[in-house]
Tab-separated table of C-alpha atoms and ligand atoms in Angstrom:
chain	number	residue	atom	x	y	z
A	8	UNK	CA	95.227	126.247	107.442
A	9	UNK	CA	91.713	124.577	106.629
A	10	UNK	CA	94.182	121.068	105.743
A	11	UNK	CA	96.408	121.480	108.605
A	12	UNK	CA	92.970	121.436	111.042
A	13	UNK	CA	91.808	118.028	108.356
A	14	UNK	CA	94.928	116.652	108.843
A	15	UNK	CA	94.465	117.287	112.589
A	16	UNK	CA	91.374	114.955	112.422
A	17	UNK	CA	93.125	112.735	110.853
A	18	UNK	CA	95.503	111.739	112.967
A	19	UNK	CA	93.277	111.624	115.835
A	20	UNK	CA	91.608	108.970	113.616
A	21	UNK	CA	94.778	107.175	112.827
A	22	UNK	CA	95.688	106.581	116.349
A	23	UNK	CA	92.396	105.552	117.380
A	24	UNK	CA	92.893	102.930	114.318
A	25	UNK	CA	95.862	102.250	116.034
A	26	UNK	CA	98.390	99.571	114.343
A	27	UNK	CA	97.853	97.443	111.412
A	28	UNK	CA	95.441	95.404	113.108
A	29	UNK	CA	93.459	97.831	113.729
A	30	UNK	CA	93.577	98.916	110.108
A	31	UNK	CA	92.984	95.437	109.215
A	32	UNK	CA	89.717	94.986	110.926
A	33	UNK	CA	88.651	98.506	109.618
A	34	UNK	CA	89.407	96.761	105.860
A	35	UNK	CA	87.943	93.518	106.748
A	36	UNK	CA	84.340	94.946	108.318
A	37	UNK	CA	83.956	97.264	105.303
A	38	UNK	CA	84.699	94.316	102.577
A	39	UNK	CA	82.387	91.796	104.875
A	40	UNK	CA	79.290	94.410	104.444
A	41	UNK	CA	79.795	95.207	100.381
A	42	UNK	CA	80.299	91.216	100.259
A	43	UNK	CA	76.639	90.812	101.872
A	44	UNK	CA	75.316	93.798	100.278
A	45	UNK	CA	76.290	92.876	97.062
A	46	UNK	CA	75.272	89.205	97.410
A	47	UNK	CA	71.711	90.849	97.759
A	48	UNK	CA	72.077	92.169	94.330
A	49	UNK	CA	73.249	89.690	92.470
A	50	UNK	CA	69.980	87.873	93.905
A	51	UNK	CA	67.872	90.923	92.463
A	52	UNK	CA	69.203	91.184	89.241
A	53	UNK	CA	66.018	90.201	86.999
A	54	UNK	CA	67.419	88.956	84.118
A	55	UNK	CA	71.157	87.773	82.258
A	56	UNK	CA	72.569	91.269	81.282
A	57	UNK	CA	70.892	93.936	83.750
A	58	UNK	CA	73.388	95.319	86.152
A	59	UNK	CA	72.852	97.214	89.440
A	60	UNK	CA	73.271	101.107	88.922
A	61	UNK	CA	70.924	102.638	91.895
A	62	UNK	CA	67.805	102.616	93.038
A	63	UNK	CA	64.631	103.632	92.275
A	64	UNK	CA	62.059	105.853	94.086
A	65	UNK	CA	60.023	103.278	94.947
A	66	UNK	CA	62.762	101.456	96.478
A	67	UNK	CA	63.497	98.966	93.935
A	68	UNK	CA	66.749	97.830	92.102
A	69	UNK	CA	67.232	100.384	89.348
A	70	UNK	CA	69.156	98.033	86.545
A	71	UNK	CA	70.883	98.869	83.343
A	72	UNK	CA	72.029	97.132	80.394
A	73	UNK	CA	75.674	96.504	79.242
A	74	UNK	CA	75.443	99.948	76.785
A	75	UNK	CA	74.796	102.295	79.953
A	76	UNK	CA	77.967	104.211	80.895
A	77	UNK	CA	77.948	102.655	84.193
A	78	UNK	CA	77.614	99.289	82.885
A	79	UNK	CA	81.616	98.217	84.150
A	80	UNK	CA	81.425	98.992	87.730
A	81	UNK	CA	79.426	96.040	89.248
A	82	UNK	CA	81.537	93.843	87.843
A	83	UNK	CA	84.355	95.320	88.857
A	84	UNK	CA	82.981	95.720	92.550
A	85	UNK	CA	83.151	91.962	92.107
A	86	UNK	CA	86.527	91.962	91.126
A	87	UNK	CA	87.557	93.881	93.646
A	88	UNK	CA	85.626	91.732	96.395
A	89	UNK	CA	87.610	88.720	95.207
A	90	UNK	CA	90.737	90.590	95.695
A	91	UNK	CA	89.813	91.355	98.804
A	92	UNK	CA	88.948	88.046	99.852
A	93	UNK	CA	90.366	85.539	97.183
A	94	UNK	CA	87.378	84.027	97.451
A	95	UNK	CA	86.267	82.227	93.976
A	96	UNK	CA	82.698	83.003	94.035
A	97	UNK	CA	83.305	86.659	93.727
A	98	UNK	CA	85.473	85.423	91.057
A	99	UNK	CA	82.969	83.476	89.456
A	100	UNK	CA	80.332	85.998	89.786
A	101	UNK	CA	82.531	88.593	88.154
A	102	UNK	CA	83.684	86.605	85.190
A	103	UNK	CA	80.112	86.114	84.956
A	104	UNK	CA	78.735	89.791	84.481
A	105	UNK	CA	81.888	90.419	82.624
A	106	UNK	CA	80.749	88.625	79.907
A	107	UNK	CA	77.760	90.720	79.491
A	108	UNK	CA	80.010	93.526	78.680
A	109	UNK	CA	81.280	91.864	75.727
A	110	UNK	CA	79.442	93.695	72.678
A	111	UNK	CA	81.251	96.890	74.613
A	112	UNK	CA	84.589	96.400	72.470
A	113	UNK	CA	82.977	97.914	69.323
A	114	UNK	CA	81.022	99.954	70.684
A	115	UNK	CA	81.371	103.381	68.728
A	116	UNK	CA	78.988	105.542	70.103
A	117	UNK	CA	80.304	107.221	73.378
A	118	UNK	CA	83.328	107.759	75.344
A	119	UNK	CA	82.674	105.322	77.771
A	120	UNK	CA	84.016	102.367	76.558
A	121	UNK	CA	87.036	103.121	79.034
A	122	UNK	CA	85.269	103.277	82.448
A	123	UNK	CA	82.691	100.295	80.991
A	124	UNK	CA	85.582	97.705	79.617
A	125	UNK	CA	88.662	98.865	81.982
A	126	UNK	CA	86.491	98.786	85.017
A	127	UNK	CA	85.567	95.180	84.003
A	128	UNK	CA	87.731	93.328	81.783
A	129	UNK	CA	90.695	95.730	82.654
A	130	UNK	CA	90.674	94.118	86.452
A	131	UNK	CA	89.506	90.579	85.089
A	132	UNK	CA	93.069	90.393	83.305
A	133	UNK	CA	94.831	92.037	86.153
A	134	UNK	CA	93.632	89.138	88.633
A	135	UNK	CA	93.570	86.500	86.391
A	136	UNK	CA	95.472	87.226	83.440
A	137	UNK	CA	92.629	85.451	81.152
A	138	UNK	CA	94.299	85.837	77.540
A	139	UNK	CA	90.748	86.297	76.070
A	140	UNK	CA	90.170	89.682	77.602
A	141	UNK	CA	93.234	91.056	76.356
A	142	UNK	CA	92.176	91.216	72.689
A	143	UNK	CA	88.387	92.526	74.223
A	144	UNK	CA	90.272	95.655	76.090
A	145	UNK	CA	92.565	96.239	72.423
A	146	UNK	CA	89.258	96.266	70.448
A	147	UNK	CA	87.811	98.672	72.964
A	148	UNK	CA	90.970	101.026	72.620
A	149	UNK	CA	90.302	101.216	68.881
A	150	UNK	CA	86.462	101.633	69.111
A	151	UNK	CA	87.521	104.675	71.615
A	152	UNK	CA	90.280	106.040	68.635
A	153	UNK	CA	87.461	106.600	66.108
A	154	UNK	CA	86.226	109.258	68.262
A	155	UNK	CA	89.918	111.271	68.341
A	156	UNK	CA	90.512	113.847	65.941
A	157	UNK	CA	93.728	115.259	64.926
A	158	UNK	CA	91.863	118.693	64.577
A	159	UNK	CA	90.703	119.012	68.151
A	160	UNK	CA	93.135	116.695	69.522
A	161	UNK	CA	90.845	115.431	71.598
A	162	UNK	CA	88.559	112.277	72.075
A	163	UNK	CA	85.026	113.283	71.622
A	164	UNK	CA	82.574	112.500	74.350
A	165	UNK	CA	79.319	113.106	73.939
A	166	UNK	CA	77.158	112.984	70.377
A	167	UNK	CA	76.141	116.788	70.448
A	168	UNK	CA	73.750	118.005	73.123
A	169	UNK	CA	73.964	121.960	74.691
A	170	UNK	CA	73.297	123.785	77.561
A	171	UNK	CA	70.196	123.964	79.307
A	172	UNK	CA	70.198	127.846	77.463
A	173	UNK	CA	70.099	126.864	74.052
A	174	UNK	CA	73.699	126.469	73.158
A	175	UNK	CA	74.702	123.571	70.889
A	176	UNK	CA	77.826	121.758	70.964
A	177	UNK	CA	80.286	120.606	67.847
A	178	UNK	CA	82.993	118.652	69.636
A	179	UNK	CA	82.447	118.228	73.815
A	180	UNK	CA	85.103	116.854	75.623
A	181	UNK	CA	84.147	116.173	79.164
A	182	UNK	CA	86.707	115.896	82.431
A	183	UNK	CA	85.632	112.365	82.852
A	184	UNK	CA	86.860	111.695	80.102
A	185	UNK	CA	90.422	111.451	81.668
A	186	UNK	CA	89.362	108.174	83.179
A	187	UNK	CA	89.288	106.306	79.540
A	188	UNK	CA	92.601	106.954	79.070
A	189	UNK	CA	93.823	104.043	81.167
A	190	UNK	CA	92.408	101.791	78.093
A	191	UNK	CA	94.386	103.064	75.768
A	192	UNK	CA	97.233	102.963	77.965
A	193	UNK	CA	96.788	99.549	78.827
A	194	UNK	CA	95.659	98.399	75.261
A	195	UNK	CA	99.262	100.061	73.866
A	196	UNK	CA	101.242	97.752	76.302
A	197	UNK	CA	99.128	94.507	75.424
A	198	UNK	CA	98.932	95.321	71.927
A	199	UNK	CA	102.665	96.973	70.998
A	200	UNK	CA	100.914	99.422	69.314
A	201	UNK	CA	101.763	102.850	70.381
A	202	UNK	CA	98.918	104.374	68.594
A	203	UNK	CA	96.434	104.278	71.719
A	204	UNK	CA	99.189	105.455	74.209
A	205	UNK	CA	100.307	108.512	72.030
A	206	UNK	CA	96.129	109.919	71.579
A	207	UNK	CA	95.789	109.400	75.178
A	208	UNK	CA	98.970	111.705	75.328
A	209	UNK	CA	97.344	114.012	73.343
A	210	UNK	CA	94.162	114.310	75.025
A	211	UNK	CA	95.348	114.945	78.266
A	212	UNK	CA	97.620	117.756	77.171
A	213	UNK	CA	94.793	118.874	75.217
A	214	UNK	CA	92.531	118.787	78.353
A	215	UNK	CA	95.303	120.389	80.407
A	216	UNK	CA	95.098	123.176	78.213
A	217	UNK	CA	91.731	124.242	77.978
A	218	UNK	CA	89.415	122.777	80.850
A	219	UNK	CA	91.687	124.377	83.640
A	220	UNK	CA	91.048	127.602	85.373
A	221	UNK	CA	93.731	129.622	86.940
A	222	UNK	CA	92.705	128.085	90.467
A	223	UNK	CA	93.036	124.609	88.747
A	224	UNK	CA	89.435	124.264	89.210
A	225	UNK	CA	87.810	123.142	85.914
A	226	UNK	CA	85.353	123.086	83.383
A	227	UNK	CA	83.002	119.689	82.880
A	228	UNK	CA	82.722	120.841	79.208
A	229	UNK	CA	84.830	122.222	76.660
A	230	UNK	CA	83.147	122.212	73.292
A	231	UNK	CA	85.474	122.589	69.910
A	232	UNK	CA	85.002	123.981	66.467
A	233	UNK	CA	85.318	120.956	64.135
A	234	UNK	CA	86.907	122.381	61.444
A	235	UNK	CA	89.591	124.957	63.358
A	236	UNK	CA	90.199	123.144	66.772
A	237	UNK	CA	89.428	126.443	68.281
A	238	UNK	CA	87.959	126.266	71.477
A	239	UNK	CA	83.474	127.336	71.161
A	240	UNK	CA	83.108	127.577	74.530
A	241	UNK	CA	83.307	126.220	78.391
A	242	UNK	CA	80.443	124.926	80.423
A	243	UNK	CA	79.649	123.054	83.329
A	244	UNK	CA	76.760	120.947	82.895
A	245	UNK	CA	76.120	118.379	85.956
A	246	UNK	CA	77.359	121.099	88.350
A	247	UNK	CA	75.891	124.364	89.798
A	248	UNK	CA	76.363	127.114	87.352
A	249	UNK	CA	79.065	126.773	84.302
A	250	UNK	CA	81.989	128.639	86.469
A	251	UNK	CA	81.845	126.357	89.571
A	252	UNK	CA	83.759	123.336	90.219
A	253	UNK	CA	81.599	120.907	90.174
A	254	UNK	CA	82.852	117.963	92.795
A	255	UNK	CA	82.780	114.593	90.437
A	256	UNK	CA	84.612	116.317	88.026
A	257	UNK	CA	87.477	117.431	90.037
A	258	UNK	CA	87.446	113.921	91.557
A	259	UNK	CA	87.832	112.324	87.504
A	260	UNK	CA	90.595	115.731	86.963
A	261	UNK	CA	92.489	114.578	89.968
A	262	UNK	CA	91.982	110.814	89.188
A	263	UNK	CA	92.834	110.810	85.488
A	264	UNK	CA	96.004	113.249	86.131
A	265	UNK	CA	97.796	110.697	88.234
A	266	UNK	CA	96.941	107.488	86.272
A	267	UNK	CA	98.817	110.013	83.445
A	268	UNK	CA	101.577	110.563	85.527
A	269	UNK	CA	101.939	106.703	86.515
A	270	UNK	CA	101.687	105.812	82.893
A	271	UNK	CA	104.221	108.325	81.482
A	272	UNK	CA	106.392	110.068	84.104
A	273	UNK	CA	105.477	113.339	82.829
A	274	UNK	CA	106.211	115.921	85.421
A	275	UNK	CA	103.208	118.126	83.566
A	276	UNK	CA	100.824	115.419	84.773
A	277	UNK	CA	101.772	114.987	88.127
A	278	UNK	CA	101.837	118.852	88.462
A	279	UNK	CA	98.369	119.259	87.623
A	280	UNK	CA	97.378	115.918	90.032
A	281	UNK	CA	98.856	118.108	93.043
A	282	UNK	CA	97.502	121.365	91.524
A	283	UNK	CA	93.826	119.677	91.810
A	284	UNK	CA	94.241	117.919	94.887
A	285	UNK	CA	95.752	121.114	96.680
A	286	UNK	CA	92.377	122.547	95.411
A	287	UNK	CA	89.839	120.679	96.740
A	288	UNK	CA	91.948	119.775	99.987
A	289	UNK	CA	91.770	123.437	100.874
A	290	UNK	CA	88.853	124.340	99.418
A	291	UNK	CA	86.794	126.762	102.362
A	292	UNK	CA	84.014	125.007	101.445
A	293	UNK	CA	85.269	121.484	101.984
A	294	UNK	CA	83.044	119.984	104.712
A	295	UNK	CA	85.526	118.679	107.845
A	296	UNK	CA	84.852	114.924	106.942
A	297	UNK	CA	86.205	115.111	103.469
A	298	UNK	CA	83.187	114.298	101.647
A	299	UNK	CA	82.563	116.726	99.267
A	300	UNK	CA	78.970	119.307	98.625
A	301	UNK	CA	78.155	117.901	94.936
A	302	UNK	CA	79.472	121.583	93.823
A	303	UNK	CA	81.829	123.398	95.567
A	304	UNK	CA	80.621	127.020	95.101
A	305	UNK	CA	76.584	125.820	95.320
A	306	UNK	CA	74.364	128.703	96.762
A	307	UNK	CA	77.686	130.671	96.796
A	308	UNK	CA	76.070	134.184	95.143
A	309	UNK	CA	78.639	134.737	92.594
A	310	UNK	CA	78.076	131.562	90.791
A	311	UNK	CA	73.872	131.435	90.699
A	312	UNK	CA	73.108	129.884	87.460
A	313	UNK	CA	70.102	130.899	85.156
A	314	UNK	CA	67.992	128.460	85.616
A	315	UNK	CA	68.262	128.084	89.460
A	316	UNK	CA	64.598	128.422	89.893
A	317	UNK	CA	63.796	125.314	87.980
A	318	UNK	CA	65.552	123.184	90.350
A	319	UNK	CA	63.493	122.366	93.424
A	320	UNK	CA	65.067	122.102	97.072
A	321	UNK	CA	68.322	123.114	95.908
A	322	UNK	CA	69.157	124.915	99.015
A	323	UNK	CA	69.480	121.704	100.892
A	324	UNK	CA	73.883	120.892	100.754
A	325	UNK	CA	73.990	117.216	99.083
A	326	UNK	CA	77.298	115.607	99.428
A	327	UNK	CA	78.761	113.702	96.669
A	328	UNK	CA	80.180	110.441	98.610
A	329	UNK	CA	80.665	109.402	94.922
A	330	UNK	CA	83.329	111.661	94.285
A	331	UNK	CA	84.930	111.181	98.131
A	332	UNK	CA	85.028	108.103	96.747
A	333	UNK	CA	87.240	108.829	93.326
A	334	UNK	CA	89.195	111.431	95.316
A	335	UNK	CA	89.994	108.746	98.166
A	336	UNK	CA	91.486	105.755	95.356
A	337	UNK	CA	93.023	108.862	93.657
A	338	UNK	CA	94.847	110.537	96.518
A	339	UNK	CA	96.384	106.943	97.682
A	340	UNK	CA	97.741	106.541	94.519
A	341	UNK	CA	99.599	109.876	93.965
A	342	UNK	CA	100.555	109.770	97.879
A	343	UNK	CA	103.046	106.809	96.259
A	344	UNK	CA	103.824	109.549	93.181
A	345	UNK	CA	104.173	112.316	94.767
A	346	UNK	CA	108.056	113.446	95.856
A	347	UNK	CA	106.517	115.819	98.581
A	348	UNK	CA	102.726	115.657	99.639
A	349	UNK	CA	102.656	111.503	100.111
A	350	UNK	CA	102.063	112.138	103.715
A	351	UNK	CA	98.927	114.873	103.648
A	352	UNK	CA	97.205	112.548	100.629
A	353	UNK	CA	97.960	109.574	102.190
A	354	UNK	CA	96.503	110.848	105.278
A	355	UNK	CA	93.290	112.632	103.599
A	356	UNK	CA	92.560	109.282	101.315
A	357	UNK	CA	92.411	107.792	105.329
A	358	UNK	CA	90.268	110.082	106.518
A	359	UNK	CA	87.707	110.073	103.520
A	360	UNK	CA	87.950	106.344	104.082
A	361	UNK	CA	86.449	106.235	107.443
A	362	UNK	CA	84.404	109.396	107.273
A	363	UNK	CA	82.200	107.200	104.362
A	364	UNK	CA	82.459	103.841	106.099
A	365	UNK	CA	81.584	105.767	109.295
A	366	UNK	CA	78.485	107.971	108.059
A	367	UNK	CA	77.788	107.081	104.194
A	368	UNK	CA	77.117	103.847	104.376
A	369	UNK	CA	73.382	102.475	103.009
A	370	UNK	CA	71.397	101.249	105.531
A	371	UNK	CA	70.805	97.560	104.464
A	372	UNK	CA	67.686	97.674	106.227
A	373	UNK	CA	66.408	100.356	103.477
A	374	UNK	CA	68.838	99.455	100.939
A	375	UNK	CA	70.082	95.965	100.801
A	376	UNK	CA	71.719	96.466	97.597
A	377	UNK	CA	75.022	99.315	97.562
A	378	UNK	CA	77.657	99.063	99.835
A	379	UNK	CA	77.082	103.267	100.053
A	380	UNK	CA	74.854	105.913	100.104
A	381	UNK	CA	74.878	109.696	99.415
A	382	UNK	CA	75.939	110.654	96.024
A	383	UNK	CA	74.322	112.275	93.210
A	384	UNK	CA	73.926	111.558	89.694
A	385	UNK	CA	73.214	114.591	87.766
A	386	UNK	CA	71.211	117.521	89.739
A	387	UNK	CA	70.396	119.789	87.263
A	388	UNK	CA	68.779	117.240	85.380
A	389	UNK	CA	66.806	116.329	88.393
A	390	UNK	CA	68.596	112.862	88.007
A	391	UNK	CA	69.787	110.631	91.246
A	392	UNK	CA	69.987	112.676	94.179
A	393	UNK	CA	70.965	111.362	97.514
A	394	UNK	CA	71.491	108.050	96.938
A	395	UNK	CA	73.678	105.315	96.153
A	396	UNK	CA	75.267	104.528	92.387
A	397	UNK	CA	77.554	102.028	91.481
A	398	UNK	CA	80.420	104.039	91.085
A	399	UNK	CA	80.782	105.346	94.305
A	400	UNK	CA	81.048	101.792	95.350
A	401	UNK	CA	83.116	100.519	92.501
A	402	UNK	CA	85.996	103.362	93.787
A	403	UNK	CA	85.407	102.746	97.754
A	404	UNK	CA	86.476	99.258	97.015
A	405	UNK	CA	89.119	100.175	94.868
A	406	UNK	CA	90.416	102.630	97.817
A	407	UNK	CA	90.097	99.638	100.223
A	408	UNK	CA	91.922	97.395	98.056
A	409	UNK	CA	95.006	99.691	97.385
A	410	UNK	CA	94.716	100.726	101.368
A	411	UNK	CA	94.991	96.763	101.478
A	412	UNK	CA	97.942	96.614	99.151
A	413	UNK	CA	99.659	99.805	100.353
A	414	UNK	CA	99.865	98.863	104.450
A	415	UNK	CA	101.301	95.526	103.425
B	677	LIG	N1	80.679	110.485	83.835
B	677	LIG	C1	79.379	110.938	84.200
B	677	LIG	C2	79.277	111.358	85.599
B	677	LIG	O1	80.261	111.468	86.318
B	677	LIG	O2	78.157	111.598	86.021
């Protein structure tokens, strides 16, 4: 019902864009504005190897180094500006940051290494089929194997850690961690080696298993035993309270789903993708516009967590244009997967497409440096609230640019 009256909106929106010019001009505005935003900060990056993540309370550039997990996405924002435009400055400016990403490839330590070299290296070779970042993206695939294990048969993403009440984990596996699976993937066909292709296999199955409620909502965290594989517990630890769904990770669910489906044809995979996108598309408490609260169930009384009253100002409903933003590049793929929904996620990728280029975007006046704002890090850790992060750009451009490919 609640889709049907989305879907509604939609349309309306689609026949105010009109015809393919129309659509064009909507492309070409919103690539012209992350083009001048983004020139800004590559002007503000201090130093050789800092990258744009957000931005700090005072205003400033907030900068990371190449081992932060958010390291790949400016550089691939680049990438996607110069497929956008084909023009070679973005291309030179991305080949340039790319670079900095190099030590990444043996990189041991986290689960990252997929969103930080695919994002980066992973588009380089797609637009310019450099034969030196092909061996980069196989290394990275085997620095991301040493954290499988055949016990768990899962890919371990975090080094320990626990809840906020006390709990500590042997084994978490995350839900974002669906998005590294594209490297190994991608590293299997470059490589021959079958290896990478067959543990990303593994892990989603493993993932499809255990993170999922019955609603196909899921978990952020499932931790393992070590020794048995048994499942220790589920948690959710960047969203509201550990039963909610919280909004980024059914965007990386939904995301990683269909880039398993692409890869494999596995009607398991694609079945979960629709399962996921049928529930947040008709989630009640999916705002009109399609851009997600940062939790879907937050100040809903049956999920309060524990330690509500140590976050301050929580009643106030963030959105998460971050996750719009996943959930937009996600749905346009699977609307070419899908046998029977293209049309609804086609149309709902459109309309979180213009509901963040209409109302999300950062004012450059404020903030000269993202091409969006509105999305939040990590609230329960009092971490980035309200305001714009890399990814959410990296994945708005990566809507635009298969918007681009798919009208054409
Ligand atoms: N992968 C971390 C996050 O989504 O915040």
């Amino acid at each position: 019902m609640r889709l049907k009256m989305i879907l509604g909106m939609a349309i309306v929106l689609l026949s105010v864009a009109g015809c393919s010019d129309k659509k064009g001009a909507f492309i070409q505005e919103n690539v012209d504005f992350a083009g001048s935003q983004l020139e800004k900060a590559l002007d503000a990056i201090p130093e050789d190897g800092r990258l744009p993540r957000s931005i700090r309370k005072n205003g400033e550039l907030g900068t990371v180094g190449p081992y932060d997990w958010t390291s790949g996405f400016f550089p691939g924002s680049l990438w996607y500006l110069y497929e956008l435009t084909g023009n070679e400055q973005w291309r030179t400016t991305a080949e340039r940051t790319t670079k900095w990403l190099e030590p990444i490839q043996y990189y041991t330590d986290n689960h990252d290494v997929g969103f930080m070299l695919s994002c980066s290296y992973g588009n380089g070779l797609r637009l310019t089929n450099n034969a030196d970042y092909k061996q980069v993206l196989i290394n990275g695939a085997e620095s991301l194997c040493t954290r499988y294990s055949d016990v768990t048969r899962s890919i371990k993403s975090w080094n320990g850690g626990g809840t906020k009440d006390g709990k500590r984990w042997q084994f978490p596996v995350i839900i974002d961690n669906m998005m590294n699976l594209d490297l190994l993937f991608e590293a299997s066909r470059l490589s021959g080696n079958d290896k990478y292709r067959k543990i990303a296999i593994t892990h989603a199955e493993q993932t499809m298993k255990n993170h999922f409620r019955e609603d196909y909502s899921s978990y952020h965290v499932v931790d393992y035993d070590t020794l048995t594989g048994a499942v220790r517990g589920r948690y959710t630890h960047q969203g509201y309270s550990h039963e909610s769904a919280w909004a980024r990770g059914q965007a990386w669910g939904l995301y990683g789903f269909t880039l398993c489906y692409r890869e494999t044809g596995d009607e398991r995979f694609l079945q979960y993708a629709e399962a996921i996108a049928s529930y947040v598309l008709n989630h009640p408490n999916m705002p009109e516009d399609l851009v997600p609260l940062w939790d879907y169930h937050i100040n809903d009384p049956a999920y309060v967590p524990s330690w509500l009253e140590k976050l301050p100002k929580l009643e106030k409903p963030w959105r998460d244009a971050s996750a719009a933003a996943v959930t937009a590049s996600a749905l346009l793929e699977l609307s070419q997967l899908s046998k029977k929904n293209g049309t609804v996620y086609w149309e709902a990728a459109e309309q979180i497409l213009f509901s963040l280029s209409s109302h999300y975007k950062a004012n450059p006046e404020k903030i000269p440096f993202f091409v969006l704002d509105h999305s939040v890090g990590n609230i329960p850790s009092h971490s980035e609230i309200d305001v714009p992060i890399n990814y959410a750009d990296y994945y708005f451009l990566e809507a635009l640019a298969r918007y681009k490919r798919m009208n054409n």
